[in-house]
Coordinates of C-alpha atoms and ligand atoms in Angstrom, one line a residue:
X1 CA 0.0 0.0 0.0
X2 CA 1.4 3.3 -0.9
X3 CA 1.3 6.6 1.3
X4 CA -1.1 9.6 0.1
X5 CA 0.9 12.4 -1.2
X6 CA -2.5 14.1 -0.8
X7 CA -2.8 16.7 1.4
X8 CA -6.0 18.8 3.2
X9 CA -6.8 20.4 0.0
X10 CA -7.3 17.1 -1.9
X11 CA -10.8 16.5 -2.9
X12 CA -12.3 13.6 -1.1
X13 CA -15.2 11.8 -2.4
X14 CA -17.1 9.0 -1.5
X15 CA -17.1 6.8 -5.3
X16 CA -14.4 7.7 -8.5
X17 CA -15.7 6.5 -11.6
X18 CA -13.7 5.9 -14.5
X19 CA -15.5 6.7 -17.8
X20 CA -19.0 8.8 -18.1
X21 CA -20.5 6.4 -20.8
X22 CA -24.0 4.9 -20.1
X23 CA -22.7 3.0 -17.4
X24 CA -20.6 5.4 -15.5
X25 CA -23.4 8.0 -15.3
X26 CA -26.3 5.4 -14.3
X27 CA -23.9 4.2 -11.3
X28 CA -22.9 8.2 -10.6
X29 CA -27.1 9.2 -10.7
X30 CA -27.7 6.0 -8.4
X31 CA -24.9 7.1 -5.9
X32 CA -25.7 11.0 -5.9
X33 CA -29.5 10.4 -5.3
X34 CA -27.9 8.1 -2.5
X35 CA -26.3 11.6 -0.9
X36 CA -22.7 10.0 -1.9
X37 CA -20.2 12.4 -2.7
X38 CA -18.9 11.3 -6.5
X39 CA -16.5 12.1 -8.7
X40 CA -16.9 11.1 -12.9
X41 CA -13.9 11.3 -15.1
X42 CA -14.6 10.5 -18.6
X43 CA -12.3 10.6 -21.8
X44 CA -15.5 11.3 -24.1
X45 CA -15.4 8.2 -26.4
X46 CA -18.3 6.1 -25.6
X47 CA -18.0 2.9 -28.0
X48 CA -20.8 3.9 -30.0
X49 CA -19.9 7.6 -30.5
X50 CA -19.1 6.7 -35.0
X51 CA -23.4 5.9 -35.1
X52 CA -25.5 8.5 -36.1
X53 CA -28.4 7.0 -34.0
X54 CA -28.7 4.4 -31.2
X55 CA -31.6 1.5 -31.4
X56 CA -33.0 -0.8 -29.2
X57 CA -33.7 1.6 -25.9
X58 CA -37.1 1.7 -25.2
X59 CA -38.1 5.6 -25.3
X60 CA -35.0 6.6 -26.8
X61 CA -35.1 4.5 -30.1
X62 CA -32.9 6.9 -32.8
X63 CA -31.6 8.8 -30.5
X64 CA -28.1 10.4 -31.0
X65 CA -25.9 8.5 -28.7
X66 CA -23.9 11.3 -27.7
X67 CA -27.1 12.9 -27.3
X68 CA -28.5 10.5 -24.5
X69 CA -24.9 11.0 -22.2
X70 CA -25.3 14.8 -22.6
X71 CA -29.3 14.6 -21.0
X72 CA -27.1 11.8 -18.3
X73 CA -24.5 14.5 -17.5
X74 CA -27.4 17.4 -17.1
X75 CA -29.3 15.5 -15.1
X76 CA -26.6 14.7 -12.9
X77 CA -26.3 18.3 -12.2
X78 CA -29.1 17.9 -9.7
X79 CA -26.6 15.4 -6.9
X80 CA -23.3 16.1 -6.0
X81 CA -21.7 14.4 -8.8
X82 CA -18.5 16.0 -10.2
X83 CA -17.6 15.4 -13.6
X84 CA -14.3 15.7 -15.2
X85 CA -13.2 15.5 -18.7
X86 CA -10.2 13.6 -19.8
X87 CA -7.7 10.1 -19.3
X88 CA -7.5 8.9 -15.5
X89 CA -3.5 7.6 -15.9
X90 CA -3.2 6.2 -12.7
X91 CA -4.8 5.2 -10.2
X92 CA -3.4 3.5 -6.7
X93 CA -4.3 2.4 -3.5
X94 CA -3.2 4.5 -0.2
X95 CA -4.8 4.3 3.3
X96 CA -7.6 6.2 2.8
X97 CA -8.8 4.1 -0.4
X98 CA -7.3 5.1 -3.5
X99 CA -5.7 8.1 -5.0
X100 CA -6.7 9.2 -9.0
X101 CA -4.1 11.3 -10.9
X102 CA -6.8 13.7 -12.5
X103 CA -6.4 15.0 -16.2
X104 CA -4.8 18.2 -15.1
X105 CA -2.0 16.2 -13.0
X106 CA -3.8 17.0 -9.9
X107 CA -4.9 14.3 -7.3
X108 CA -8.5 13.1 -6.3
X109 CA -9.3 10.6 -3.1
X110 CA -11.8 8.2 -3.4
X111 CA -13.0 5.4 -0.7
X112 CA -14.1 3.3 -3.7
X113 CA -13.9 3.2 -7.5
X114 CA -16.1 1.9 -10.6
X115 CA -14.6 0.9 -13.5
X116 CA -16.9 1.9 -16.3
X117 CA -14.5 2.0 -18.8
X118 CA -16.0 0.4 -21.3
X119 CA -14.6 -1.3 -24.8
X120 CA -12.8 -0.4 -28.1
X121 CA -13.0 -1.4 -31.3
X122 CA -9.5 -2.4 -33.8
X123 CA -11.6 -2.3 -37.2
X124 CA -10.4 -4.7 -39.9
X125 CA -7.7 -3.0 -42.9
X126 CA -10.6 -2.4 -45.9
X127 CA -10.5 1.1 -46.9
X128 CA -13.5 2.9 -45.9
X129 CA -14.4 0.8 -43.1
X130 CA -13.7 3.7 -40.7
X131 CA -15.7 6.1 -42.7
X132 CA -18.7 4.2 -42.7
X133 CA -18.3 2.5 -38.9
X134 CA -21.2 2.8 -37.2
X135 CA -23.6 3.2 -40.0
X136 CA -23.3 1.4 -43.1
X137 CA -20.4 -0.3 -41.8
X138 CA -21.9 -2.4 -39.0
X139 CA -21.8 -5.6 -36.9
X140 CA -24.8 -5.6 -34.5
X141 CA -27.7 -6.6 -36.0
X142 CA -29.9 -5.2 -32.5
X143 CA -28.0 -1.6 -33.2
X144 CA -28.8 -1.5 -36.8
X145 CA -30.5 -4.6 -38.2
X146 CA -33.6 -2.5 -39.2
X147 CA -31.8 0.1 -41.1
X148 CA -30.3 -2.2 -43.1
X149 CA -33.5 -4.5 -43.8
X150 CA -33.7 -5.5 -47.2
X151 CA -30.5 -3.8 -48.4
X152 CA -27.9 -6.1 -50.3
X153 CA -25.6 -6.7 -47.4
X154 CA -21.6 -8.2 -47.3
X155 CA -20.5 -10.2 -44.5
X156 CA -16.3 -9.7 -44.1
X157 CA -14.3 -12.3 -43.2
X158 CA -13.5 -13.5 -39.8
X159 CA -13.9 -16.5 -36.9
X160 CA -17.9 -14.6 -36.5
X161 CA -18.3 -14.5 -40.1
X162 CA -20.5 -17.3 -40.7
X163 CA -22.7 -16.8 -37.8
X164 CA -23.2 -13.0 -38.5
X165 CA -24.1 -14.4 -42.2
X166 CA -26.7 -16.6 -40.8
X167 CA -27.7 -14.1 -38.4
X168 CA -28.5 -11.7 -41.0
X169 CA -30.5 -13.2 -42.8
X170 CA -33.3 -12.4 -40.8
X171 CA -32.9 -8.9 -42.2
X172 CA -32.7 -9.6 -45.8
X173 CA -32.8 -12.2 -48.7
X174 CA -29.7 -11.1 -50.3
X175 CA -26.8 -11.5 -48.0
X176 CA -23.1 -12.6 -49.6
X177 CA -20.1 -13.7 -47.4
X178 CA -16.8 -12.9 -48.3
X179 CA -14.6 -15.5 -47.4
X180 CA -11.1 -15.2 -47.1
X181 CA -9.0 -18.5 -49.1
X182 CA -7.2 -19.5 -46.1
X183 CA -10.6 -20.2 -44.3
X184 CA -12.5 -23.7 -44.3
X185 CA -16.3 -23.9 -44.0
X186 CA -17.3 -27.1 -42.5
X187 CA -19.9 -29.2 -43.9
X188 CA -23.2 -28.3 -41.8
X189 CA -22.0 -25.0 -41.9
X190 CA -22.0 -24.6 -45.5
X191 CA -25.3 -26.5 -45.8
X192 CA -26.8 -24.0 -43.2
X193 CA -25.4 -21.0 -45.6
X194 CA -27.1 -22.4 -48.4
X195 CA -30.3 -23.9 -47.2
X196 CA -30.8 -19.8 -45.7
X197 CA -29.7 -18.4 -49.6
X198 CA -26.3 -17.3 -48.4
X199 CA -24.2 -16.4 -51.3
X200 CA -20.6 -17.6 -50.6
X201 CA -17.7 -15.8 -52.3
X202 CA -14.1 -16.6 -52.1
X203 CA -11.8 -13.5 -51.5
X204 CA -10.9 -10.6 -49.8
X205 CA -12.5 -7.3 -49.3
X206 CA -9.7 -4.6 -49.5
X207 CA -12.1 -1.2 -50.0
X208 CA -15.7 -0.1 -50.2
X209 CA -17.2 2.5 -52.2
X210 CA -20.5 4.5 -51.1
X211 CA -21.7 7.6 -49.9
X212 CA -22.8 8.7 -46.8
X213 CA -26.2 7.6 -47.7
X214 CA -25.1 4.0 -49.3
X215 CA -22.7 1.9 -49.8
X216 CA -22.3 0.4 -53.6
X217 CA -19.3 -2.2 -53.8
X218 CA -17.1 -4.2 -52.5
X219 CA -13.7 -4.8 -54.2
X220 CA -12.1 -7.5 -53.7
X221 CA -7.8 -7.8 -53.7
X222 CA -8.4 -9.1 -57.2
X223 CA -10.0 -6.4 -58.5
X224 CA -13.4 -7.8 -58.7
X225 CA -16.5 -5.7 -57.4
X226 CA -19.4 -7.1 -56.0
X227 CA -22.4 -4.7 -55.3
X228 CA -23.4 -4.4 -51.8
X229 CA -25.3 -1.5 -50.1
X230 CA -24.0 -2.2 -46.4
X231 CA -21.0 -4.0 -44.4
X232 CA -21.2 -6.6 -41.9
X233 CA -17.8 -7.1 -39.7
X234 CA -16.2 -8.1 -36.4
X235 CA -14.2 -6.0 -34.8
X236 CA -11.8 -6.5 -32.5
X237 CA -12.2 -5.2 -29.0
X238 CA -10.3 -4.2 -26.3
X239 CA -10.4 -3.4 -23.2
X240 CA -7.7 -0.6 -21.8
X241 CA -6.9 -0.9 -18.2
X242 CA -3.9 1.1 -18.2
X243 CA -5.3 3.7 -15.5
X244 CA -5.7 0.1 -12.9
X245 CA -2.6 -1.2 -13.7
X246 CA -0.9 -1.0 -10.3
X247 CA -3.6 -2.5 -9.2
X248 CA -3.1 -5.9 -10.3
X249 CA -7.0 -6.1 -12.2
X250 CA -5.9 -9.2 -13.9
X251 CA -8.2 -9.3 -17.6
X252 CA -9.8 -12.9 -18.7
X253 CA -11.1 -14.3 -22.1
X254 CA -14.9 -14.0 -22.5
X255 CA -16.3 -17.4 -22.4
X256 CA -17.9 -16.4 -26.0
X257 CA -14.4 -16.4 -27.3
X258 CA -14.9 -12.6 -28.4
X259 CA -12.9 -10.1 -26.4
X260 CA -10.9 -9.2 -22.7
X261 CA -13.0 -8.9 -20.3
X262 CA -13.5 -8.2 -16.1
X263 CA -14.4 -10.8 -14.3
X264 CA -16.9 -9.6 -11.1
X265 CA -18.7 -11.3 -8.7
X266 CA -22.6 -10.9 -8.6
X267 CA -22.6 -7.8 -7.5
X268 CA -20.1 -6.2 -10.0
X269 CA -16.9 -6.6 -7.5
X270 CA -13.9 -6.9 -9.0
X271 CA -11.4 -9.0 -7.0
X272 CA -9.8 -6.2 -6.1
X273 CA -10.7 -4.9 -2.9
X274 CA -12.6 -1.4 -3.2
X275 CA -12.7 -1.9 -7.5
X276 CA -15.8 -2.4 -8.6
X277 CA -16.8 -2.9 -12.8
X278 CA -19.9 -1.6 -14.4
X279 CA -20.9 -1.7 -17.9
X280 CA -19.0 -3.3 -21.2
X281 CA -16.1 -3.4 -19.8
X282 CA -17.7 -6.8 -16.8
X283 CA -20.0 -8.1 -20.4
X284 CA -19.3 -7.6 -23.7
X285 CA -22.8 -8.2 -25.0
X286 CA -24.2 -5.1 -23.1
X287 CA -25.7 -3.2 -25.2
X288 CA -26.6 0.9 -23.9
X289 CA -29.8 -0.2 -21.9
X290 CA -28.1 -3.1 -20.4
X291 CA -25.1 -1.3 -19.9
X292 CA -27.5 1.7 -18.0
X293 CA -28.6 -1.0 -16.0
X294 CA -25.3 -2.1 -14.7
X295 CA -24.0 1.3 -13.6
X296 CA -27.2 1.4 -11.6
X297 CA -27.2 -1.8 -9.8
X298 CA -22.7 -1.5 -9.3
X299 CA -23.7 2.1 -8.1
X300 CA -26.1 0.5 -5.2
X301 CA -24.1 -2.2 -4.1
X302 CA -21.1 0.4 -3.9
X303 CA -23.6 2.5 -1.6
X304 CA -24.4 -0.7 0.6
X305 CA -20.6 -1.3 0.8
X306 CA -20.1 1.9 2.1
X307 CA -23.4 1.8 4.9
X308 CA -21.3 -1.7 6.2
X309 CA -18.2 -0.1 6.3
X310 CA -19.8 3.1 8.3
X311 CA -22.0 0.7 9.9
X312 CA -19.4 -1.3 11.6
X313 CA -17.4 1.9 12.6
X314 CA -20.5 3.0 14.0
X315 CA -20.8 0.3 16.1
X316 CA -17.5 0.0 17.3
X317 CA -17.6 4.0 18.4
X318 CA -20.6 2.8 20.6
X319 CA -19.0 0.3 22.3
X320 CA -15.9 1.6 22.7
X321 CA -18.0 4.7 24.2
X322 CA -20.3 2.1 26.4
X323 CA -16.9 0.7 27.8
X324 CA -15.5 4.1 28.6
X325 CA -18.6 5.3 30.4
Ligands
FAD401 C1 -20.6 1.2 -33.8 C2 -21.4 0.8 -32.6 C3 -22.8 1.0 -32.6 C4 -23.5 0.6 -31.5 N1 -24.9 0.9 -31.5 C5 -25.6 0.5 -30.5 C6 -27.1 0.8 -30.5 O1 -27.6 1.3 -31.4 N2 -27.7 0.4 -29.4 C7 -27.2 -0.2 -28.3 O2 -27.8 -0.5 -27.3 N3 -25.8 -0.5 -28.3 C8 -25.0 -0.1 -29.3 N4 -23.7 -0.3 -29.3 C9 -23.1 -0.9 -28.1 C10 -22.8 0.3 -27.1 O3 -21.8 1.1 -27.7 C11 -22.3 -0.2 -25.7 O4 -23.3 -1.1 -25.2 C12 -22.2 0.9 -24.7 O5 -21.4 1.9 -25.3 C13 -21.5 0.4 -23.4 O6 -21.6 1.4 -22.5 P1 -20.4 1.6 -21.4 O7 -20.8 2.7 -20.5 O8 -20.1 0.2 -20.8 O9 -19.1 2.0 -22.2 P2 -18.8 3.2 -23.2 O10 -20.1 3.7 -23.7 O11 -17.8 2.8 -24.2 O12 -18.3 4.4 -22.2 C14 -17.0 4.3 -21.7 C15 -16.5 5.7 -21.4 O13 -15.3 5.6 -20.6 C16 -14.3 6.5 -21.2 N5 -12.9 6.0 -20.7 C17 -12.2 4.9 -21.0 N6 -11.1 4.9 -20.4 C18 -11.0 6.0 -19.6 C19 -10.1 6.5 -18.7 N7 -8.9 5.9 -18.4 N8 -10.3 7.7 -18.1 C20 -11.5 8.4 -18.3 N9 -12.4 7.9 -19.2 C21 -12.2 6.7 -19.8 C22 -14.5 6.3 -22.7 O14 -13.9 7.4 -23.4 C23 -16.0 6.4 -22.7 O15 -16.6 7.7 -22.8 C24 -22.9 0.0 -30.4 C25 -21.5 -0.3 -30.4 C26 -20.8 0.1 -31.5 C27 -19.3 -0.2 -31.6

C-alpha cells in the first residue's frame, strides 16, 4: 500500500468513476440520489460515438448517442456528482482508499472506485471501413439490423463470419459472405449458408465504395467488385486498463471467445478490494440499456458497501464509548 501524497486540499469523495459512458453516469445518478459524494472522469469516447443514432432503448429509439450521455451529465447536475473530462493515468491504493491522478496532474481521493471504462474497437484493414463505422459499416444486428433491412448486405471475413451471415438473414434475402481463401467452411455450416440463400464468395475485401447515404461495392484484392449496399464485420475489442494497472486487475477471455474482459462477482466486485466494474467493460454483450442497468445496480451495491463499512465503525464507536462510560 502506498502513502497519500494528498494533502488537506485534496478532494475527497465517496465513489471515483472511471469513464461517463452509459454505465458510469447510471452508477454516478444512483450514488448521488444516495447523498454519496462522486467524482466522474470520462475521456468522451463512448463505444458507439461513430453511429448517427442508437436502437434498441425503449423511449430513446434513434436517439443520438452522444445525445442521451449529454441529457445523463445534465441531469446529474441535480446530486453532488463531479464530472471531469479527460484520461485517468493512474490510479493507486493509499490508506484512505485510493488516489486518482486527474487529467490536469492533480490528485482526487476516493473510498471506492467503478470501473466503467467500457470497450474499443481495432476495425479490420478495408478502406473505408472507418468512414462508414457505425452506420453502413456495422456488426450488430440489435444496433442496426432494421436500417439495413432488405439492403444487399456483405458479410467480411473472420472466426464470426458465418454466424453474422446466418444471423442476418433475418434482415434480408440477399446476403453474400466474403470468405477469405485461407478459411475452411465445414460441412453443416456450408449447408446452413445455403439452405438460408447465403451467397458464398471466395476472396478478400480490400475497400468499399459509397456515400454517406449507401454503400455500392465491394472490391475484392483481385480487383473484382461485388455490389453491396451495407458491411457486416467483427471487430476486435479491447479493453484498456492502463489507469488500474498498479492495481493488479488481472483481464480474462470471455467465455464467448470474443474479447478481454473483467471478471466480477454478482454484485459487480472486482477482485480487487474497493474496485468495482460496471458496464461493457464486466460483459461484452451489453448493449446501452443493459449497460445503463449495470452502472445502476454496481452504483447501489457500492452504496451498501459503504453503509457496512460506516455501519461497523458506527458500532465500534458505541462500544468503545459504552466501555468508557
Ligand atoms: C458502432 C457501434 C454502434 C452501436 N450501436 C448501439 C445501439 O444502437 N444500441 C445499443 O444498445 N448499443 C449499441 N452499441 C453498443 C454500445 O456502444 C455499448 O453497449 C455501450 O457503449 C456500453 O456502455 P459503457 O458505458 O459500458 O461503455 P462506453 O459507452 O464505451 O463508455 C466508456 C467511457 O469511458 C471512457 N474512458 C475509457 N477509459 C477511460 C479513462 N482511463 N479515463 C477516463 N475515461 C475513460 C471512454 O472514453 C467512454 O466515454 C454499439 C456499439 C458500436 C461499436
Amino acid at each position: 500500500m502506498e502513502k497519500s501524497v494528498s494533502d488537506q486540499t485534496t478532494p475527497h469523495y465517496d465513489v471515483a468513476i472511471i469513464g461517463g459512458g452509459a454505465a458510469g453516469l447510471s452508477a454516478a445518478q444512483a450514488l448521488g440520489r444516495s447523498l454519496r459524494k462522486v467524482l466522474v472522469i470520462d475521456a468522451g469516447n463512448p463505444r458507439n460515438a461513430p453511429a448517427h443514432a442508437m436502437h434498441n432503448f425503449l423511449s430513446r429509439d434513434g436517439m443520438n448517442p452522444l445525445e442521451l450521455l449529454a441529457v445523463g451529465r445534465e441531469e446529474l447536475g441535480t446530486y453532488d456528482v463531479d464530472i471531469v473530462s479527460g484520461t485517468v493515468l493512474d490510479i493507486r491504493r493509499t490508506e484512505q482508499g485510493f488516489e486518482l491522478s486527474l487529467p490536469n496532474g492533480t490528485p482526487a481521493i476516493a473510498r471506492r472506485v467503478i470501473l466503467a471504462a467500457g470497450l474499443r474497437d481495432i476495425l479490420p484493414v478495408i478502406d473505408g471501413v472507418k468512414e462508414h463505422w457505425g452506420n453502413n459499416v456495422l456488426h450488430c444486428p440489435y444496433c442496426h439490423g432494421w436500417e439495413v433491412r432488405g439492403k444487399q448486405l456483405g458479410i467480411n471475413d473472420s472466426d464470426f463470419a458465418a454466424h453474422q451471415a446466418l444471423m442476418f438473414t433475418q434482415w434480408s434475402d440477399s446476403v453474400t459472405l466474403f470468405k477469405s481463401p485461407q478459411r475452411v467452411l465445414g460441412t453443416e455450416e456450408t449447408e446452413q449458408l445455403l439452405a438460408r440463400g447465403v451467397h458464398i464468395v471466395e476472396g478478400t475485401i480490400s475497400s468499399i465504395l459509397g456515400t454517406a447515404d449507401s454503400l455500392s461495392a465491394a472490391v475484392l484484392t483481385d480487383g473484382s467488385e461485388y455490389p453491396i449496399e451495407a458491411l457486416v464485420i467483427m471487430p476486435k475489442m479491447e479493453a484498456d486498463l492502463s489507469a488500474v494497472a498498479s492495481l493488479g486487475l488481472e483481464i480474462s477471455e470471455h467465455p464467448m471467445g470474443l474479447v478481454p474482459y473483467v471478471e466480477v462477482d454478482v454484485m459487480g466486485q472486482s477482485p480487487v478490494p474497493g474496485l468495482w466494474v460496471a458496464g461493457s467493460l464486466a460483459d461484452p454483450k451489453m448493449q446501452v440499456i443493459m449497460a445503463a442497468a449495470s452502472g445502476l445496480a454496481v452504483g447501489a451495491a457500492v452504496n451498501a458497501d459503504l453503509m457496512a463499512e460506516e455501519t461497523r465503525a458506527a458500532v465500534e464507536l458505541m462500544r468503545a464509548t459504552t466501555v468508557a462510560r
